[in-house]
């Protein structure tokens, strides 16, 4: 694993836990954790049981005793590490967003085609989101009319504190668009299919910051629905509010990451006087992953989204299949982000060449 | 109308409005408003268009040009006015609770048998509550296991302010029990049938106050279910929180007066993975009273509970039937309150002679 | 009053009720109700006590015994009636949207300058919305970053039923934009000030319909904030969901018309560990209109938004002031709707000449 | 560890995870898992990495290479195992409820005094509950008036399925009272102090079952407050709904296990027009355990309640202190359960000898 930050912690946890909840043919050995800060390295290694530490990722990614390289570093480093690892024949697991630009992402994809890979769009593998996908696939929503997504946090509101790599173009590529909107786009492509055109605003509130604090867009989807997206680091009052809503001819669906064990559903085919927004606890029985974790009514947390993503990867790896958060899907997100940037810069609508995303079911 | 307080305002409004929302064969003329304070009288008469004012109810209740006497005064005055009015052959509309004691209530009932009457248990005629009754009657709940009721406000928390007649035994008879619990009991008898036995706590927090600030009870119902009730004026944080919950073999129902246009429903006969608490907006279509008021999705307020109660009375009066908030039901509430008082005093279980309440459907 | 539909019912109710809740120097006499359908006319007149009926508005608006003309008919008729009434020197009360186009609205405004007028943007006078305005004016929100508005209903989802004048350009001028978005724009101008530029989608789902079923936009406000708006008749699952959210440097505000007695507020200046979205019941004490209606904790309904609007008009009329939902504000809404139409047609950003709206405080 | 069921899974997870989230001086080695079913044993051992399996707990609890015995078996086995382990000088971790009766619990306590111990009342160590305790300790609630607790699940509603040891007196001792009410009592003693007297209903809905399906009680606390408790396996519609509410002179607090990352708080000392129930996400910053887990806004799940309980134990063990879910607290819960049983049987109030519980802060 390359990286020692908070996401690296979530990854380490997933490596430790996946075998406890998924029956995988693979056992993960935590070999080397790689970072620049010796103190953080030592602490992370001790806490999670990494066998070795290293400060030079170049010296690690090609080691013959390493099968997988996990990338949990600032966005600008994804490409060099992923490409080097793929060329060395390693399985690559990479944080989202895949890249800092579409061109870079396409270059990575080319290099990574020959190895199994996973991009950590973990919110796609939340039980409630997978259950939403199931309801959609079963036709419970009917024709989709509207898709509505927000991802609001307040991390940028204090410019004196918002000073990490996430607020610098050279390291992050994008601001809220890469950090937050990418997740919303990934969910949308997964649940609602391709976007065909969009128009966007990209806005920076803080003086001197060279990435977007907020990105908003209107979009048209290939399935005929229309959508709005809003991602911001100035959503004061919200710490991690990622929502999505779908209105279809037969039903409404709503999901909010802050209450990630729940899915709201209104079945518009029921008698009109009994319709109401139904709050379903997606903790079983007969829900995605409900046999993996706890008894119905006993919730899971943030970290489980990494465990399910990894569990799926390991299960499908065995069958030579790609799992859900795959490379193609991640490139597709980049393609939309690229269109967003172009639209915001040109103040005009931008068309995308549609491709049906989210293929694995 | 006898009374000029805040409830009298709600009654006046209902008199003015009922004809606008219900097609009634009767037209209400606002003849005389009666009270002790000349200034309040003049103001109320002007505001609501009462033709005359009077300070002496005895001189009014027998007037030949009066058909109905409405009683909106402290509880201790209900009996003398109602009995006098009934003896004069007037229709009697009386605020809840009917009386300050069971004996008094039974005396009133005896006197009032010969005239049509209405006791203002208005929360029984909320569309969502009537819809709950309909679902129960249709068997949607199955066997009832639990009934759970609270009525919480914070009116007593500042003893320096809580100084009206409602805090004095001589005028109110009871405290939270008469004011709040009576509504909860009425709803329970209506929705869940008779109570067969109960054990209660009656508690006064404020020094020197001679009525209960809070009354709590456990109860057994004739239908085999068991229940809890809590009514308090020390429910800090709540202004008018009247809730009821029912768990049955086939469904759960929940209602909260603070969101009185909504009814929560969980249908336990649906596939387990699609069960969820459904929040139904009981504003139509095909809901009780939904043709009387506004279009679906457009809510009604507190005052409409009086209008529906009165609308029902006027509709059934025509057919020589009793309507919902009838005299027998009100006496039944007194019987339970009486058992509550005896149980609290004796610190023991008290049995009630069951009688199936809530007869009108 | 010209009109006999469901809005006319709400107006009639307001006329009957305003004097009961506002101390107005004026008494409203219900003289003539005017419509084309004799049966509906007779029924409405009987139900609300209109003294006369008429089928010819031209013959009514100039009558010397008439002081006020209230317009509750399809949008395309607003202009001829309002202009005729204004020319006859009558006070004009007109349903929203003011007009079917900006030019028409400006023409109306010119004709109506000399008479007092009221445009029924009633959702501006909801206690919770006025309280939000108060908090904003007091600086509790700080610098506004985001404004987010939706107005979702499902009225268009069944094309076989959606056949009234609201679905025809000749009578309505616009679809969801005029019906729903106009309310959202009015609220935004009132709470967040002028919009300086916008880009919009206008979409029709139903074949053969010549008005928009849904209109979405991104906007920039004069105060530096950015916003999204979505109005649709295909918001399946929602009957009357009008929401607004504001994120500012010091607080978040949220309002939902379906729970119109509540205002959600998060104060970001409190200690971080005690911040939370606070659900305030805007029913008193010390809330807008809380002395006009019922005791704290006792909610009001849809119709009261008309009563407050009218109550304010009558109060300020006395002082020769304009009240909140005034002519200028209504023209400003038309100006934004016009920009929306032009943007949607040209698929490009459209600038508006800013003017600070919502002047009366 | 003795036991292989679903609770044993939660314990195993806590053993594996505590070192990842708490800086403990102790490292836990998973030595032996003990159970009767060979297949389950092998599976659990493989999944969680237990070094050995055994079918005979007697042969294990005294082994010199064992430091801790964890008990995750039916209630009736707690006493023999705990006593044997304590006599062998082992640290004892025991599932709740401690015992099947007060006498048994007192016997266990006597035997276990000499060794460190932990009773798994894990819901006491939820961040939101610990934060509630902090607010109470800081005087934010003022004088407590009401304590209100429910614990509702629907496990008993299908008697054909409800056939495990939890439904048999010989193995469980009690039904809903031991399983659910014990948690509610533990929370109450922790947050609100000792109960001085109570009156209870114990009810069995299913024919032939010899434990309670539901237990309800009214209680008086030493601090002058009054309370209601309801625990049931017939709370249809609820899978794991454990709630608690407190009304005090200065504030209201509400907690619901189904949304365990949240705490609802209303501060009644704020200006009346700004009071509202505040929904606090107790995920940091400056919340209990917020440095142990994820970033603010990223929730934890059911299993973390075991991790925090164990983390606290290991931290305090080092300092020769007892941690929160200690033996005395567990005996205190038994004392209340015993009073509940006696009250239900005798249909009368039962007094408890008060002792201030929840000592560790």
XYZ file of N, CA and C in Angstrom, chain C residues 98-183:
258
model
N -48.009 36.383 -12.583
C -48.685 37.600 -13.020
C -49.173 37.469 -14.459
N -48.292 36.961 -15.341
C -48.603 37.033 -16.765
C -48.059 35.812 -17.494
N -48.361 35.747 -18.786
C -47.856 34.626 -19.587
C -46.534 34.964 -20.256
N -46.117 36.232 -20.133
C -44.819 36.626 -20.691
C -44.357 37.880 -19.977
N -43.067 38.178 -20.145
C -42.532 39.378 -19.510
C -43.175 40.634 -20.084
N -43.308 40.659 -21.398
C -43.885 41.852 -22.021
C -45.296 42.095 -21.503
N -46.060 41.035 -21.445
C -47.425 41.158 -20.933
C -47.411 41.656 -19.488
N -46.500 41.080 -18.702
C -46.402 41.486 -17.296
C -46.023 42.948 -17.164
N -45.122 43.400 -18.001
C -44.727 44.807 -17.935
C -45.881 45.719 -18.335
N -46.634 45.274 -19.328
C -47.817 46.037 -19.705
C -48.811 46.130 -18.560
N -49.013 45.011 -17.888
C -49.922 45.008 -16.745
C -49.412 45.960 -15.666
N -48.132 45.860 -15.404
C -47.552 46.674 -14.338
C -47.768 48.155 -14.630
N -47.582 48.533 -15.886
C -47.764 49.928 -16.266
C -49.200 50.374 -15.977
N -50.134 49.503 -16.375
C -51.552 49.849 -16.167
C -51.933 49.847 -14.691
N -51.265 49.018 -13.901
C -51.665 48.823 -12.511
C -50.927 49.736 -11.530
N -49.996 50.526 -12.025
C -49.209 51.378 -11.123
C -50.072 52.276 -10.235
N -51.187 52.722 -10.796
C -51.979 53.732 -10.078
C -52.932 53.158 -9.030
N -53.012 51.843 -8.962
C -53.927 51.239 -7.957
C -53.140 50.300 -7.052
N -53.606 50.147 -5.833
C -52.968 49.154 -4.963
C -53.181 47.764 -5.557
N -52.182 46.924 -5.427
C -52.345 45.586 -5.980
C -51.599 44.546 -5.156
N -51.982 43.331 -5.397
C -51.428 42.184 -4.665
C -51.348 41.034 -5.648
N -50.191 40.407 -5.759
C -50.081 39.195 -6.564
C -49.941 38.038 -5.577
N -50.714 36.987 -5.791
C -50.840 35.939 -4.774
C -49.633 34.988 -4.726
N -48.454 35.536 -4.474
C -47.309 34.676 -4.159
C -47.369 34.358 -2.662
N -48.359 33.548 -2.345
C -48.723 33.335 -0.945
C -47.660 32.596 -0.151
N -46.808 31.806 -0.822
C -45.833 31.017 -0.055
C -44.721 31.882 0.527
N -44.701 33.125 0.116
C -43.763 34.087 0.680
C -44.192 34.501 2.084
N -45.452 34.345 2.388
C -45.962 34.806 3.682
C -46.243 33.659 4.651
N -45.617 32.540 4.432
C -45.680 31.453 5.416
C -44.847 31.869 6.628
N -45.349 31.635 7.839
C -44.582 32.061 9.017
C -43.129 31.573 8.996
N -42.917 30.320 8.623
C -41.557 29.787 8.640
C -40.666 30.496 7.617
N -41.244 30.890 6.486
C -40.460 31.585 5.455
C -40.143 33.004 5.905
N -41.119 33.649 6.521
C -40.876 35.003 7.031
C -39.857 34.954 8.163
N -39.903 33.889 8.936
C -38.918 33.750 10.015
C -37.527 33.510 9.431
N -37.459 32.732 8.365
C -36.178 32.541 7.673
C -35.638 33.898 7.218
N -36.506 34.704 6.643
C -36.108 36.052 6.191
C -35.562 36.865 7.369
N -36.218 36.732 8.505
C -35.777 37.484 9.679
C -34.362 37.041 10.104
N -34.162 35.740 10.142
C -32.836 35.218 10.524
C -31.763 35.705 9.543
N -32.100 35.682 8.266
C -31.146 36.151 7.258
C -30.842 37.635 7.471
N -31.902 38.417 7.669
C -31.725 39.861 7.838
C -30.902 40.181 9.074
N -31.007 39.358 10.070
C -30.240 39.576 11.300
C -28.794 39.111 11.166
N -28.433 38.603 10.015
C -27.051 38.197 9.800
C -26.718 36.806 10.318
N -27.728 36.042 10.650
C -27.477 34.722 11.238
C -26.897 33.727 10.231
N -27.075 33.981 8.957
C -26.585 33.058 7.927
C -25.177 33.434 7.486
N -24.815 34.678 7.672
C -23.517 35.156 7.196
C -23.533 35.320 5.687
N -22.392 35.060 5.078
C -22.301 35.140 3.612
C -23.002 33.922 3.017
N -23.873 34.143 2.062
C -24.577 33.010 1.455
C -23.720 32.377 0.365
N -23.570 31.070 0.437
C -22.821 30.331 -0.582
C -23.752 29.657 -1.597
N -24.773 28.965 -1.048
C -25.604 28.140 -1.926
C -27.083 28.362 -1.654
N -27.836 28.367 -2.719
C -29.292 28.391 -2.646
C -29.786 27.236 -3.509
N -30.682 26.455 -2.976
C -31.069 25.194 -3.623
C -32.586 25.062 -3.502
N -33.272 24.969 -4.614
C -34.735 24.952 -4.564
C -35.293 23.858 -5.458
N -36.289 23.164 -4.942
C -37.027 22.232 -5.787
C -38.518 22.489 -5.579
N -39.269 22.230 -6.615
C -40.730 22.213 -6.473
C -41.211 21.026 -7.303
N -41.586 19.976 -6.613
C -41.893 18.707 -7.255
C -43.331 18.309 -6.989
N -44.076 18.084 -8.056
C -45.332 17.364 -7.887
C -45.432 16.320 -9.000
N -46.497 15.574 -8.992
C -46.595 14.471 -9.955
C -47.800 14.636 -10.861
N -48.252 15.870 -10.984
C -49.520 16.100 -11.682
C -49.478 15.719 -13.160
N -48.282 15.716 -13.748
C -48.222 15.450 -15.181
C -48.019 14.001 -15.545
N -47.789 13.178 -14.537
C -47.353 11.803 -14.810
C -48.391 10.964 -15.535
N -49.646 11.323 -15.404
C -50.686 10.594 -16.137
C -51.259 11.516 -17.212
N -50.685 11.464 -18.427
C -51.108 12.407 -19.481
C -52.591 12.341 -19.789
N -53.217 11.205 -19.511
C -54.648 11.119 -19.802
C -55.458 11.968 -18.832
N -54.886 12.253 -17.675
C -55.610 13.064 -16.698
C -55.203 14.531 -16.734
N -53.967 14.751 -17.159
C -53.441 16.109 -17.100
C -53.918 16.898 -18.306
N -55.168 17.322 -18.256
C -55.775 17.927 -19.450
C -56.387 19.303 -19.190
N -56.153 19.887 -18.032
C -56.747 21.203 -17.760
C -55.957 22.290 -18.474
N -56.415 23.507 -18.291
C -55.767 24.656 -18.939
C -54.287 24.761 -18.579
N -53.913 24.219 -17.426
C -52.512 24.321 -17.005
C -51.555 23.592 -17.949
N -52.083 22.738 -18.805
C -51.228 21.965 -19.713
C -51.300 22.492 -21.150
N -51.861 23.705 -21.320
C -51.975 24.278 -22.669
C -51.311 25.660 -22.699
N -50.412 25.828 -23.668
C -49.688 27.090 -23.766
C -50.629 28.274 -23.972
N -51.671 28.081 -24.759
C -52.563 29.199 -25.067
C -53.209 29.786 -23.812
N -53.418 28.967 -22.813
C -54.073 29.478 -21.609
C -53.114 29.711 -20.450
N -52.052 28.883 -20.389
C -51.170 28.961 -19.236
C -49.880 29.728 -19.528
N -49.514 29.816 -20.787
C -48.267 30.491 -21.131
C -47.064 29.589 -20.934
N -46.946 29.052 -19.735
C -45.876 28.117 -19.407
C -46.468 26.939 -18.637
N -45.670 25.899 -18.471
C -46.123 24.736 -17.719
C -45.612 24.786 -16.291
N -44.715 23.848 -15.959
C -44.150 23.808 -14.609
C -43.465 25.125 -14.267
N -42.911 25.787 -15.260
C -42.201 27.044 -14.993
C -43.144 28.095 -14.424
N -44.319 28.226 -15.007
C -45.244 29.240 -14.524
C -45.954 28.818 -13.258
N -46.251 27.546 -13.194
C -47.045 27.012 -12.098
C -46.211 26.849 -10.825
N -45.036 26.255 -10.973
C -44.235 25.854 -9.822
C -42.974 26.705 -9.663
N -42.200 26.793 -10.750
C -40.938 27.512 -10.652
C -41.164 28.961 -10.230
N -42.258 29.554 -10.685
C -42.510 30.953 -10.327
C -42.518 31.127 -8.807
N -43.130 30.194 -8.091
C -43.123 30.261 -6.625
C -41.691 30.154 -6.094
